[in-house]
mmCIF file of C-alpha atoms in Angstrom:
data_model
loop_
_atom_site.group_PDB
_atom_site.id
_atom_site.type_symbol
_atom_site.label_atom_id
_atom_site.label_comp_id
_atom_site.label_asym_id
_atom_site.label_seq_id
_atom_site.Cartn_x
_atom_site.Cartn_y
_atom_site.Cartn_z
ATOM 1 C CA VAL A 1 87.129 67.031 91.984
ATOM 2 C CA GLY A 2 90.354 65.460 93.300
ATOM 3 C CA VAL A 3 91.634 64.926 89.757
ATOM 4 C CA LEU A 4 90.856 68.538 88.873
ATOM 5 C CA VAL A 5 92.704 69.828 91.942
ATOM 6 C CA GLY A 6 95.634 67.546 91.145
ATOM 7 C CA CYS A 7 95.767 68.757 87.538
ATOM 8 C CA CYS A 8 95.668 72.399 88.650
ATOM 9 C CA GLY A 9 98.450 71.742 91.152
ATOM 10 C CA PHE A 10 100.547 70.029 88.490
ATOM 11 C CA ALA A 11 99.945 72.876 86.040
ATOM 12 C CA LEU A 12 101.011 75.477 88.635
ATOM 13 C CA ALA A 13 104.131 73.473 89.527
ATOM 14 C CA ALA A 14 105.028 73.185 85.839
ATOM 15 C CA LEU A 15 104.442 76.906 85.330
ATOM 16 C CA ALA A 16 106.602 77.764 88.342
ATOM 17 C CA TRP A 17 109.375 75.496 87.029
ATOM 18 C CA LEU A 18 109.214 76.861 83.469
ATOM 19 C CA CYS A 19 109.094 80.545 84.402
ATOM 20 C CA PRO A 20 109.681 81.020 88.160
ATOM 21 C CA ALA A 21 110.174 84.781 87.985
ATOM 22 C CA ARG A 22 106.745 85.199 86.414
ATOM 23 C CA LEU A 23 104.591 83.333 88.935
ATOM 24 C CA ILE A 24 103.327 85.442 91.848
ATOM 25 C CA VAL A 25 101.960 83.802 94.969
ATOM 26 C CA GLN A 26 100.202 86.213 97.313
ATOM 27 C CA GLY A 27 99.839 84.901 100.841
ATOM 28 C CA ARG A 28 97.432 87.532 102.170
ATOM 29 C CA PRO A 29 95.448 88.900 99.204
ATOM 30 C CA GLU A 30 92.960 90.663 101.451
ATOM 31 C CA HIS A 31 95.651 93.228 102.316
ATOM 32 C CA SER A 32 96.500 94.490 98.863
ATOM 33 C CA VAL A 33 95.332 92.620 95.759
ATOM 34 C CA PRO A 34 92.353 90.331 95.049
ATOM 35 C CA PHE A 35 94.197 87.132 94.076
ATOM 36 C CA HIS A 36 96.210 84.256 95.494
ATOM 37 C CA VAL A 37 98.166 83.303 92.370
ATOM 38 C CA ALA A 38 98.927 85.490 89.362
ATOM 39 C CA LEU A 39 101.191 85.636 86.354
ATOM 40 C CA ARG A 40 103.505 88.549 85.629
ATOM 41 C CA LEU A 41 103.556 89.440 81.946
ATOM 42 C CA ASN A 42 105.835 91.810 80.084
ATOM 43 C CA THR A 43 105.528 95.534 80.639
ATOM 44 C CA PRO A 44 102.629 96.761 78.477
ATOM 45 C CA GLN A 45 103.095 99.014 75.468
ATOM 46 C CA ALA A 46 100.259 101.199 76.766
ATOM 47 C CA TRP A 47 99.137 101.628 80.363
ATOM 48 C CA ALA A 48 95.498 101.363 81.418
ATOM 49 C CA ARG A 49 93.594 102.197 84.573
ATOM 50 C CA GLY A 50 92.567 99.011 86.321
ATOM 51 C CA GLN A 51 95.677 97.030 85.317
ATOM 52 C CA PHE A 52 97.691 95.372 88.031
ATOM 53 C CA VAL A 53 101.403 96.079 87.802
ATOM 54 C CA GLN A 54 104.379 94.718 89.707
ATOM 55 C CA PHE A 55 107.315 96.963 90.572
ATOM 56 C CA ARG A 56 110.279 97.349 92.890
ATOM 57 C CA VAL A 57 109.823 100.073 95.479
ATOM 58 C CA ARG A 58 112.393 102.656 96.456
ATOM 59 C CA ASP A 59 113.445 102.760 100.107
ATOM 60 C CA LEU A 60 110.253 102.892 102.183
ATOM 61 C CA ARG A 61 111.765 102.247 105.598
ATOM 62 C CA PRO A 62 110.716 101.646 108.304
ATOM 63 C CA TYR A 63 108.116 99.648 106.350
ATOM 64 C CA TYR A 64 109.935 98.096 103.368
ATOM 65 C CA PRO A 65 113.529 98.195 102.124
ATOM 66 C CA ALA A 66 114.359 99.308 98.590
ATOM 67 C CA GLY A 67 113.782 96.600 96.014
ATOM 68 C CA THR A 68 110.759 94.998 97.694
ATOM 69 C CA MET A 69 108.309 93.775 95.036
ATOM 70 C CA PHE A 70 104.821 95.275 95.182
ATOM 71 C CA THR A 71 101.729 94.564 93.087
ATOM 72 C CA LYS A 72 99.179 97.371 92.872
ATOM 73 C CA LEU A 73 96.310 98.591 90.707
ATOM 74 C CA VAL A 74 96.918 101.477 88.288
ATOM 75 C CA ALA A 75 94.552 104.289 89.299
ATOM 76 C CA GLY A 76 96.191 107.240 87.525
ATOM 77 C CA LEU A 77 98.046 107.621 84.226
ATOM 78 C CA PRO A 78 100.351 110.304 82.815
ATOM 79 C CA GLY A 79 98.282 113.409 82.076
ATOM 80 C CA ASP A 80 95.534 112.519 84.570
ATOM 81 C CA ARG A 81 94.486 115.186 87.054
ATOM 82 C CA LEU A 82 95.362 114.243 90.644
ATOM 83 C CA GLN A 83 93.630 116.117 93.442
ATOM 84 C CA LEU A 84 94.088 115.872 97.181
ATOM 85 C CA ASP A 85 91.557 117.470 99.500
ATOM 86 C CA GLY A 86 92.316 116.764 103.153
ATOM 87 C CA ARG A 87 93.182 113.070 102.920
ATOM 88 C CA THR A 88 90.895 112.235 99.980
ATOM 89 C CA PHE A 89 92.483 111.534 96.595
ATOM 90 C CA ARG A 90 90.721 112.019 93.264
ATOM 91 C CA VAL A 91 91.837 111.115 89.763
ATOM 92 C CA ASN A 92 90.069 113.069 87.023
ATOM 93 C CA GLY A 93 87.424 114.109 89.558
ATOM 94 C CA THR A 94 86.607 110.577 90.792
ATOM 95 C CA VAL A 95 87.418 109.642 94.394
ATOM 96 C CA VAL A 96 89.949 106.788 94.304
ATOM 97 C CA GLY A 97 90.908 106.593 97.967
ATOM 98 C CA ARG A 98 91.351 108.218 101.328
ATOM 99 C CA ALA A 99 94.640 108.115 103.208
ATOM 100 C CA LEU A 100 94.471 106.936 106.796
ATOM 101 C CA GLU A 101 95.873 109.077 109.600
ATOM 102 C CA THR A 102 97.839 106.271 111.254
ATOM 103 C CA ASP A 103 99.661 103.149 110.117
ATOM 104 C CA ALA A 104 98.915 99.626 111.410
ATOM 105 C CA GLN A 105 101.102 100.280 114.479
ATOM 106 C CA GLY A 106 99.281 103.509 115.350
ATOM 107 C CA ARG A 107 102.082 105.835 114.179
ATOM 108 C CA PRO A 108 101.188 108.973 112.188
ATOM 109 C CA ALA A 109 101.094 108.020 108.505
ATOM 110 C CA ARG A 110 103.049 109.878 105.864
ATOM 111 C CA LEU A 111 100.907 111.497 103.192
ATOM 112 C CA TYR A 112 101.793 112.049 99.548
ATOM 113 C CA VAL A 113 101.282 115.776 99.054
ATOM 114 C CA PRO A 114 102.654 116.678 95.641
ATOM 115 C CA ALA A 115 103.837 120.181 94.968
ATOM 116 C CA ARG A 116 102.681 121.639 91.667
ATOM 117 C CA THR A 117 105.480 122.442 89.226
ATOM 118 C CA PRO A 118 105.264 125.653 87.172
ATOM 119 C CA GLU A 119 104.052 123.474 84.260
ATOM 120 C CA GLY A 120 101.204 122.113 86.413
ATOM 121 C CA PHE A 121 102.663 118.639 87.007
ATOM 122 C CA CYS A 122 102.818 116.757 90.306
ATOM 123 C CA SER A 123 106.178 116.552 92.039
ATOM 124 C CA SER A 124 107.465 113.306 93.495
ATOM 125 C CA ASP A 125 107.833 114.740 97.003
ATOM 126 C CA THR A 126 106.321 112.951 99.988
ATOM 127 C CA ARG A 127 105.765 114.990 103.117
ATOM 128 C CA GLU A 128 106.216 114.059 106.730
ATOM 129 C CA PRO A 129 103.090 112.991 108.629
ATOM 130 C CA THR A 130 100.424 115.661 108.410
ATOM 131 C CA ASP A 131 96.749 115.923 109.294
ATOM 132 C CA SER A 132 95.629 116.948 105.825
ATOM 133 C CA ALA A 133 96.673 118.856 102.740
ATOM 134 C CA TRP A 134 95.585 120.139 99.371
ATOM 135 C CA ALA A 135 96.973 119.527 95.874
ATOM 136 C CA ASP A 136 95.808 119.801 92.274
ATOM 137 C CA CYS A 137 98.223 118.759 89.522
ATOM 138 C CA LEU A 138 98.753 116.501 86.499
ATOM 139 C CA LEU A 139 100.609 113.202 86.613
ATOM 140 C CA PRO A 140 103.846 113.691 84.674
ATOM 141 C CA SER A 141 104.983 111.525 81.788
ATOM 142 C CA GLY A 142 106.528 108.263 82.897
ATOM 143 C CA THR A 143 104.615 107.989 86.201
ATOM 144 C CA LEU A 144 101.664 106.048 87.601
ATOM 145 C CA PHE A 145 99.455 106.567 90.658
ATOM 146 C CA VAL A 146 98.853 103.082 92.111
ATOM 147 C CA LEU A 147 96.550 101.737 94.807
ATOM 148 C CA GLY A 148 95.858 98.503 96.636
ATOM 149 C CA VAL A 149 92.271 97.325 96.854
ATOM 150 C CA HIS A 150 92.173 97.328 100.672
ATOM 151 C CA GLU A 151 91.694 100.598 102.591
ATOM 152 C CA ARG A 152 94.845 99.861 104.656
ATOM 153 C CA SER A 153 97.003 99.159 101.602
ATOM 154 C CA PHE A 154 100.387 100.909 101.570
ATOM 155 C CA ASP A 155 100.375 102.656 98.198
ATOM 156 C CA SER A 156 100.717 105.955 96.303
ATOM 157 C CA ARG A 157 98.552 107.751 98.875
ATOM 158 C CA TYR A 158 101.513 107.521 101.241
ATOM 159 C CA TRP A 159 104.685 107.365 99.125
ATOM 160 C CA GLY A 160 103.812 108.974 95.827
ATOM 161 C CA LEU A 161 104.143 108.107 92.193
ATOM 162 C CA VAL A 162 105.680 105.000 90.652
ATOM 163 C CA HIS A 163 108.047 105.625 87.765
ATOM 164 C CA VAL A 164 107.328 103.303 84.839
ATOM 165 C CA ALA A 165 111.033 102.368 84.791
ATOM 166 C CA GLU A 166 110.418 100.667 88.188
ATOM 167 C CA VAL A 167 107.650 98.469 86.755
ATOM 168 C CA THR A 168 108.701 94.879 86.070
ATOM 169 C CA GLY A 169 105.452 93.825 84.367
ATOM 170 C CA ARG A 170 101.691 93.675 84.129
ATOM 171 C CA VAL A 171 99.986 91.162 86.429
ATOM 172 C CA VAL A 172 97.077 88.891 85.492
ATOM 173 C CA SER A 173 95.181 87.023 88.188
ATOM 174 C CA LEU A 174 94.910 83.242 87.822
ATOM 175 C CA PHE A 175 92.849 82.717 91.010
#
């Protein structure tokens, strides 16, 4: 067992040395993604629901400054139907999450409430804190709706769509 652990440690150290920008170490996986160590691969040619992606966020203060790296699960793809009923989000009719009313500090949480464009697409607008809302629109080309796996994850339910140009790569869990 000790030799196996040593070999795994050596392999991870070698991987980190050979491609440091591609190794992701997640200190608290229970808060967002189900892994401790992962590898970031190139941006995929085609997106798929259930893929983990890494991206740089826009300015999300007071929580995170612009450029902070996030890893989230793709829940919605361009052309998918996004619905919001109260604080419950659905993608293509399937419930994918419910936005909480307050953040971890007890402050009212922002809620992504997309306006519907004349063409039926979701806008990128995020509203101020609100009790609940309603929306029914299609994810526009070049956008993803992303979620963490924990109910308290800070994700698209609160700040909206991720533009594929912000994505730095697909993420594969190592352990």
